[in-house]
Amino acid sequence: MGKLHMVDLHGQYLKIKSEIDSAIMAVVESTAFINGPEVKSLATELQTYLNVKHVIPCANGTDALQIAMMALNLQPGDEVITASFTYVATAEAIALLKISPVLVDVNPDTFNIDPASIEKAITSKTKAIVPVHMFGQCADMEKIMAIAHKHNLFVIEDTAQAIGADYTFSDGRKAKAGTIGHIGCTSFFPSKNLGCYGDGGAMFTNDDTLAAKIRKMANHGQSEMYIHDEIGVNSRLDSLQAAVLRIKLKHLDEYAAARNRAADYYDKAFANHPNIKTPVRAANSTHVFHQYTLKLIDKNRDALREHLKANNIPHNVYYPLPLHFQKAYQDARYTAGLFPVSEELCKQVISLPMHTELTNEDMDVIVNAVRKGL
Ligand SMILES: *Cc1c(COP(=O)(O)O)cnc(C)c1O
């Protein structure tokens, strides 16, 4: 058994090394480093994979969220509803534009934004909802889209953790995560399920007008060469990253299957443990297991972490603090106990190694260490 990793990017690379190496060298030889044919091909291939009309690559997932809000013309003072239990980037992109992030609680089983809480948080200033598909599983999009429709709101999906997940509507129709709302935003950060070898991101939309606006905002607000109608940003995916992503996209479903095999193995190993709650699989979404996250019941997480650390077992806590307790997002509205589920989850959760190269032998070591540490 080799060294254990939270994410084994090197092991994954070795399996596709010759393809990756030649694709990278081909970009170097072409010197088409920016906006080269690789970027266009990636966009086209992702459109097909996701069954979405437009894919607009950009520099990272945080930019994708920011550009999405700029493209929707959201203004300072507008309110955007998102989850209190998420990675900071979601709220950061909102707050940077002087839009007001309005946080709401999540579902204790799926970790995803709670539709009933969204509806309660809507005011006359609300303009958009940003559901985050946490840890690889879709938020309750059918309910969220119905709320958005009723109140005339935009929906921006943060699908940085769930690319490839399938959502099933009650009529049986299926759609990929990120293609249901007005705009989907993703990240190609190396450790994400579809990760490049640096930074990268993309936006998805089925709306032609929005796609044109997104392209413009990501490119200095430029309508034609050196003609700038609006203040935009500079956010590009480079060709080297696109070349890597094109190869990894071909393996994405196989990677998701490997993650699911690992999740099933962990699930079985922890089944019926009185102090462990394994991840709940939502009925209306497949899970692509960006993270495999346990909830500890009546056990001290710090003690377990100490034990795992002493035994060199990688693990992490996503996330130790809900957004409403973060100094940068403090607000008089946000008192302790306001979002009890998020607050409780931040104390209970622990994520175990989850990647495409995990062996049963690796997981046996991890499982035994967790059991001993409780
Ligand atoms: C990773 C991540 C982002 C940000 O992506 P970057 O490419 O790192 O900017 C945004 N939202 C969520 C939920 C993420 O997990």
Coordinates of C-alpha atoms and ligand atoms in Angstrom, one line a residue:
M1 CA 0.0 0.0 0.0
G2 CA 1.3 3.5 -0.9
K3 CA 1.0 6.6 1.1
L4 CA -2.6 7.7 1.8
H5 CA -3.8 10.9 0.3
M6 CA -6.9 13.1 0.6
V7 CA -6.8 13.4 -3.2
D8 CA -4.4 11.3 -5.3
L9 CA -3.7 13.6 -8.3
H10 CA -0.4 11.9 -9.0
G11 CA -1.8 8.4 -9.1
Q12 CA -4.6 9.6 -11.5
Y13 CA -2.0 11.4 -13.7
L14 CA 0.1 8.2 -14.1
K15 CA -2.8 6.4 -15.7
I16 CA -3.2 9.0 -18.4
K17 CA 0.4 10.3 -18.5
S18 CA 1.2 9.7 -22.1
E19 CA -2.0 11.3 -23.4
I20 CA -1.5 14.3 -21.0
D21 CA 2.1 14.8 -21.8
S22 CA 1.6 14.8 -25.5
A23 CA -1.4 17.1 -25.2
I24 CA 0.6 19.6 -23.1
M25 CA 3.6 19.5 -25.5
A26 CA 1.3 20.0 -28.5
V27 CA 0.0 23.3 -26.9
V28 CA 3.6 24.4 -26.2
E29 CA 4.5 23.6 -29.8
S30 CA 1.5 25.5 -31.1
T31 CA 2.1 28.5 -28.8
A32 CA -1.6 29.2 -28.9
F33 CA -1.6 29.7 -25.1
I34 CA -4.6 31.9 -24.8
N35 CA -8.0 31.3 -26.6
G36 CA -6.5 28.6 -28.7
P37 CA -8.4 25.8 -30.4
E38 CA -8.1 23.6 -27.2
V39 CA -10.3 26.1 -25.3
K40 CA -13.0 26.1 -28.0
S41 CA -12.9 22.3 -28.3
L42 CA -13.3 21.9 -24.5
A43 CA -16.3 24.2 -24.5
T44 CA -17.9 22.3 -27.3
E45 CA -17.2 18.9 -25.7
L46 CA -18.6 20.1 -22.3
Q47 CA -21.7 21.4 -24.0
T48 CA -22.3 17.9 -25.4
Y49 CA -21.5 16.2 -22.1
L50 CA -23.7 18.5 -20.1
N51 CA -26.4 18.9 -22.8
V52 CA -26.3 22.7 -22.4
K53 CA -26.2 25.3 -25.2
H54 CA -23.3 27.4 -24.0
V55 CA -20.2 26.8 -22.0
I56 CA -18.0 29.8 -21.4
P57 CA -14.6 29.0 -19.8
C58 CA -13.0 31.4 -17.3
A59 CA -10.1 31.6 -14.9
N60 CA -11.6 30.0 -11.8
G61 CA -14.8 29.1 -10.0
T62 CA -14.9 32.2 -7.9
D63 CA -14.7 34.4 -11.1
A64 CA -17.5 32.3 -12.6
L65 CA -19.8 33.2 -9.8
Q66 CA -18.8 36.9 -9.9
I67 CA -19.2 37.1 -13.7
A68 CA -22.6 35.4 -13.5
M69 CA -23.8 38.1 -11.2
M70 CA -22.4 40.8 -13.3
A71 CA -24.0 39.3 -16.4
L72 CA -27.4 39.3 -14.7
N73 CA -27.0 43.0 -13.9
L74 CA -27.3 42.5 -10.2
Q75 CA -26.7 45.9 -8.5
P76 CA -25.4 47.1 -5.1
G77 CA -28.2 46.7 -2.5
D78 CA -29.9 43.8 -4.3
E79 CA -30.2 40.6 -2.2
V80 CA -29.0 37.2 -3.2
I81 CA -29.9 34.1 -1.1
T82 CA -27.4 31.4 -0.5
A83 CA -26.5 28.7 2.1
S84 CA -24.7 29.4 5.4
F85 CA -23.0 26.1 5.1
T86 CA -20.7 26.4 2.0
Y87 CA -17.3 27.4 0.8
V88 CA -16.7 31.1 1.2
A89 CA -16.4 31.8 -2.5
T90 CA -20.1 31.6 -3.0
A91 CA -20.8 34.5 -0.6
E92 CA -17.6 36.3 -1.5
A93 CA -18.5 36.8 -5.1
I94 CA -21.8 38.3 -4.0
A95 CA -20.4 40.6 -1.4
L96 CA -17.5 41.9 -3.6
L97 CA -20.1 43.4 -5.9
K98 CA -21.7 45.1 -2.9
I99 CA -24.7 42.8 -3.4
S100 CA -26.1 41.6 0.0
P101 CA -25.6 37.9 0.6
V102 CA -28.7 36.7 2.5
L103 CA -27.8 33.4 4.2
V104 CA -30.2 30.6 5.0
D105 CA -29.9 27.2 6.6
V106 CA -29.4 23.8 5.0
N107 CA -30.9 20.3 5.2
P108 CA -29.3 18.2 7.9
D109 CA -29.2 15.1 5.7
T110 CA -28.1 16.4 2.3
F111 CA -26.1 19.4 3.5
N112 CA -27.9 21.3 0.7
I113 CA -29.8 24.7 0.9
D114 CA -33.3 24.3 2.4
P115 CA -36.0 25.5 0.0
A116 CA -38.5 26.4 2.7
S117 CA -35.9 28.7 4.3
I118 CA -35.2 30.3 0.9
E119 CA -38.9 31.2 0.6
K120 CA -38.9 32.7 4.1
A121 CA -35.9 34.9 3.3
I122 CA -37.3 36.5 0.2
T123 CA -37.9 40.3 0.3
S124 CA -38.7 43.0 -2.3
K125 CA -34.9 43.3 -2.8
T126 CA -34.2 39.7 -3.5
K127 CA -33.0 39.2 -7.1
A128 CA -31.4 35.7 -7.2
I129 CA -30.8 32.4 -5.4
V130 CA -27.4 30.6 -5.4
P131 CA -27.9 27.0 -4.5
V132 CA -24.6 25.1 -3.9
H133 CA -24.6 21.4 -4.9
M134 CA -22.7 20.4 -1.7
F135 CA -20.1 17.6 -1.8
G136 CA -21.3 16.3 -5.1
Q137 CA -25.1 16.0 -4.8
C138 CA -27.7 18.4 -6.4
A139 CA -29.7 20.7 -4.2
D140 CA -33.5 20.3 -4.5
M141 CA -33.7 22.1 -7.8
E142 CA -37.3 21.4 -8.7
K143 CA -38.5 23.2 -5.6
I144 CA -35.9 26.0 -6.0
M145 CA -36.9 26.6 -9.6
A146 CA -40.5 26.8 -8.6
I147 CA -39.8 29.4 -5.9
A148 CA -37.6 31.3 -8.4
H149 CA -40.4 31.3 -10.9
K150 CA -43.1 32.3 -8.5
H151 CA -41.0 35.3 -7.2
N152 CA -39.3 36.1 -10.5
L153 CA -35.8 35.4 -9.3
F154 CA -32.6 34.3 -11.1
V155 CA -31.0 31.0 -10.1
I156 CA -27.2 30.7 -10.3
E157 CA -26.0 27.1 -9.5
D158 CA -22.7 26.7 -7.8
T159 CA -21.7 23.3 -9.2
A160 CA -18.0 23.5 -8.3
Q161 CA -18.4 20.3 -6.3
A162 CA -20.9 18.4 -8.4
I163 CA -20.0 18.5 -12.1
G164 CA -21.5 15.4 -13.8
A165 CA -24.2 14.8 -11.2
D166 CA -27.7 14.1 -12.7
Y167 CA -30.8 15.6 -11.3
T168 CA -34.2 13.9 -11.9
F169 CA -37.4 16.0 -11.9
S170 CA -40.7 14.5 -10.7
D171 CA -41.8 13.9 -14.3
G172 CA -38.7 11.8 -14.9
R173 CA -36.8 14.4 -16.9
K174 CA -33.1 14.4 -16.1
A175 CA -30.6 17.3 -16.3
K176 CA -26.9 17.7 -15.3
A177 CA -26.0 19.8 -12.3
G178 CA -25.4 23.4 -13.4
T179 CA -27.8 23.3 -16.4
I180 CA -31.1 23.8 -14.6
G181 CA -30.9 27.4 -13.4
H182 CA -30.2 30.5 -15.5
I183 CA -26.4 30.1 -15.1
G184 CA -24.3 27.3 -13.8
C185 CA -20.8 28.0 -12.4
T186 CA -18.0 25.5 -11.9
S187 CA -14.4 25.3 -10.9
F188 CA -11.6 23.2 -12.4
F189 CA -9.4 23.6 -9.4
P190 CA -7.1 20.5 -9.4
S191 CA -8.9 18.7 -6.5
K192 CA -12.4 19.1 -8.0
N193 CA -14.0 16.1 -9.8
L194 CA -13.0 17.6 -13.1
G195 CA -9.8 19.3 -12.2
C196 CA -7.0 20.8 -14.4
Y197 CA -3.4 21.3 -13.5
G198 CA -3.8 24.9 -12.3
D199 CA -6.8 27.2 -12.0
G200 CA -9.8 27.1 -14.2
G201 CA -13.6 27.5 -14.2
A202 CA -16.6 27.8 -16.5
M203 CA -20.2 29.1 -16.8
F204 CA -23.0 27.2 -18.4
T205 CA -26.3 28.6 -19.8
N206 CA -29.0 27.7 -22.3
D207 CA -29.9 31.4 -22.9
D208 CA -28.2 33.0 -25.9
T209 CA -28.5 36.6 -24.7
L210 CA -27.0 35.7 -21.3
A211 CA -24.2 33.7 -23.0
A212 CA -23.3 36.8 -25.0
K213 CA -23.3 39.0 -21.9
I214 CA -21.2 36.5 -19.9
R215 CA -18.6 36.3 -22.7
K216 CA -18.5 40.1 -22.8
M217 CA -18.2 40.5 -19.0
A218 CA -15.4 37.9 -18.8
N219 CA -13.5 39.8 -21.5
H220 CA -13.2 43.4 -20.2
G221 CA -16.8 44.3 -21.2
Q222 CA -15.7 44.3 -24.8
S223 CA -18.3 44.0 -27.6
E224 CA -15.8 44.3 -30.4
M225 CA -12.0 44.6 -30.4
Y226 CA -11.1 47.6 -28.2
I227 CA -14.7 48.7 -27.9
H228 CA -15.8 48.5 -24.2
D229 CA -19.5 49.0 -23.4
E230 CA -19.3 48.0 -19.8
I231 CA -16.8 47.5 -17.0
G232 CA -15.9 43.8 -17.1
V233 CA -13.1 41.6 -15.8
N234 CA -10.3 39.6 -17.4
S235 CA -11.0 36.0 -16.8
R236 CA -9.7 33.3 -19.1
L237 CA -9.0 29.6 -19.1
D238 CA -5.6 29.0 -20.7
S239 CA -5.0 26.4 -23.5
L240 CA -2.8 24.2 -21.4
Q241 CA -5.5 23.7 -18.9
A242 CA -8.1 23.2 -21.6
A243 CA -6.0 20.4 -23.1
V244 CA -5.7 18.6 -19.7
L245 CA -9.5 19.0 -19.1
R246 CA -10.4 17.6 -22.6
I247 CA -8.6 14.4 -21.7
K248 CA -10.0 14.2 -18.2
L249 CA -13.5 14.9 -19.4
K250 CA -13.4 11.6 -21.3
H251 CA -12.8 9.8 -18.0
L252 CA -15.3 11.9 -15.9
D253 CA -18.0 9.3 -15.7
E254 CA -15.5 6.5 -14.9
Y255 CA -14.0 8.8 -12.2
A256 CA -17.5 9.3 -10.7
A257 CA -18.0 5.5 -10.7
A258 CA -14.7 5.0 -8.9
R259 CA -15.7 7.6 -6.3
N260 CA -19.1 5.9 -5.9
R261 CA -17.4 2.5 -5.4
A262 CA -15.3 4.0 -2.7
A263 CA -18.3 5.6 -1.0
D264 CA -20.2 2.3 -1.1
Y265 CA -17.2 0.6 0.6
Y266 CA -17.0 3.2 3.3
D267 CA -20.8 3.1 3.8
K268 CA -20.8 -0.6 4.4
A269 CA -17.8 -0.4 6.7
F270 CA -19.5 2.2 8.9
A271 CA -23.1 0.8 8.7
N272 CA -24.7 0.5 12.0
H273 CA -21.9 2.3 13.9
P274 CA -23.7 4.1 16.7
N275 CA -21.6 7.3 16.5
I276 CA -21.3 7.6 12.7
K277 CA -23.9 8.8 10.2
T278 CA -22.8 8.1 6.6
P279 CA -23.8 10.4 3.7
V280 CA -27.4 10.4 2.8
R281 CA -28.1 9.8 -1.0
A282 CA -30.9 12.1 -2.1
A283 CA -33.7 10.5 -4.1
N284 CA -33.6 13.1 -6.9
S285 CA -29.9 13.3 -7.6
T286 CA -27.0 11.1 -8.3
H287 CA -23.9 11.7 -6.1
V288 CA -20.5 12.3 -7.5
F289 CA -18.8 12.3 -4.1
H290 CA -16.6 15.3 -4.3
Q291 CA -16.3 14.7 -0.6
Y292 CA -17.2 11.7 1.6
T293 CA -18.4 13.4 4.7
L294 CA -19.4 11.7 7.9
K295 CA -21.4 13.2 10.7
L296 CA -20.3 12.2 14.2
I297 CA -23.0 11.6 16.7
D298 CA -22.2 12.2 20.4
K299 CA -18.5 12.1 19.9
N300 CA -15.7 14.6 20.1
R301 CA -14.4 15.4 16.7
D302 CA -11.2 17.0 17.9
A303 CA -10.3 13.7 19.7
L304 CA -10.8 11.8 16.5
R305 CA -8.8 14.2 14.5
E306 CA -5.9 13.9 17.0
H307 CA -6.0 10.1 16.6
L308 CA -6.1 10.3 12.8
K309 CA -3.3 12.8 12.8
A310 CA -1.2 10.6 15.0
N311 CA -1.8 7.7 12.7
N312 CA -1.1 9.7 9.5
I313 CA -4.6 9.3 8.2
P314 CA -5.5 12.2 5.9
H315 CA -8.9 13.9 6.7
N316 CA -10.4 17.4 6.7
V317 CA -13.3 19.4 8.0
Y318 CA -15.4 21.0 5.4
Y319 CA -16.3 23.4 6.9
P320 CA -15.4 24.3 10.5
L321 CA -17.3 27.6 10.6
P322 CA -20.6 28.6 9.0
L323 CA -20.5 31.8 6.9
H324 CA -22.6 33.7 9.4
F325 CA -19.9 33.2 12.1
Q326 CA -17.1 34.3 9.7
K327 CA -15.7 37.7 10.7
A328 CA -15.9 39.0 7.1
Y329 CA -19.6 38.2 6.9
Q330 CA -20.7 39.3 10.3
D331 CA -24.0 41.2 10.4
A332 CA -26.2 42.2 13.3
R333 CA -28.9 39.8 11.9
Y334 CA -26.6 36.8 12.4
T335 CA -26.9 35.7 16.0
A336 CA -25.9 32.3 17.4
G337 CA -28.6 29.7 16.9
L338 CA -30.0 31.4 13.8
F339 CA -29.0 28.6 11.5
P340 CA -29.0 25.6 13.9
V341 CA -28.4 23.0 11.2
S342 CA -25.3 24.7 9.7
E343 CA -23.9 25.4 13.2
E344 CA -24.4 21.8 14.3
L345 CA -22.9 20.4 11.0
C346 CA -19.8 22.5 11.4
K347 CA -19.2 20.7 14.8
Q348 CA -20.1 17.2 13.5
V349 CA -18.6 16.8 10.0
I350 CA -15.4 15.1 9.0
S351 CA -14.4 14.2 5.5
L352 CA -12.3 11.1 4.7
P353 CA -10.0 10.6 1.7
M354 CA -12.1 10.4 -1.5
H355 CA -10.6 10.1 -4.9
T356 CA -10.4 8.0 -8.0
E357 CA -7.4 5.9 -7.0
L358 CA -8.6 4.6 -3.5
T359 CA -8.1 0.8 -3.0
N360 CA -10.0 -1.4 -0.6
E361 CA -6.8 -1.9 1.3
D362 CA -6.4 1.9 1.7
M363 CA -10.0 2.2 2.9
D364 CA -9.5 -0.7 5.4
V365 CA -6.7 1.2 7.0
I366 CA -8.7 4.4 7.1
V367 CA -11.9 2.7 8.4
N368 CA -10.0 0.9 11.2
A369 CA -8.3 4.1 12.3
V370 CA -11.6 6.0 12.5
R371 CA -13.2 3.1 14.4
K372 CA -10.3 3.1 16.9
G373 CA -10.4 6.8 17.3
L374 CA -14.0 6.9 18.4
Ligands
LIG1 C1 -14.0 25.3 -5.1 C2 -15.3 26.0 -4.9 C3 -15.5 27.3 -5.4 C4 -14.4 28.2 -6.0 O1 -13.6 27.7 -7.0 P1 -12.2 28.3 -7.3 O2 -11.9 27.7 -8.7 O3 -11.3 27.8 -6.3 O4 -12.3 29.7 -7.4 C5 -16.7 27.9 -5.3 N1 -17.7 27.2 -4.7 C6 -17.6 26.0 -4.2 C7 -18.7 25.4 -3.5 C8 -16.3 25.4 -4.2 O5 -16.2 24.1 -3.7

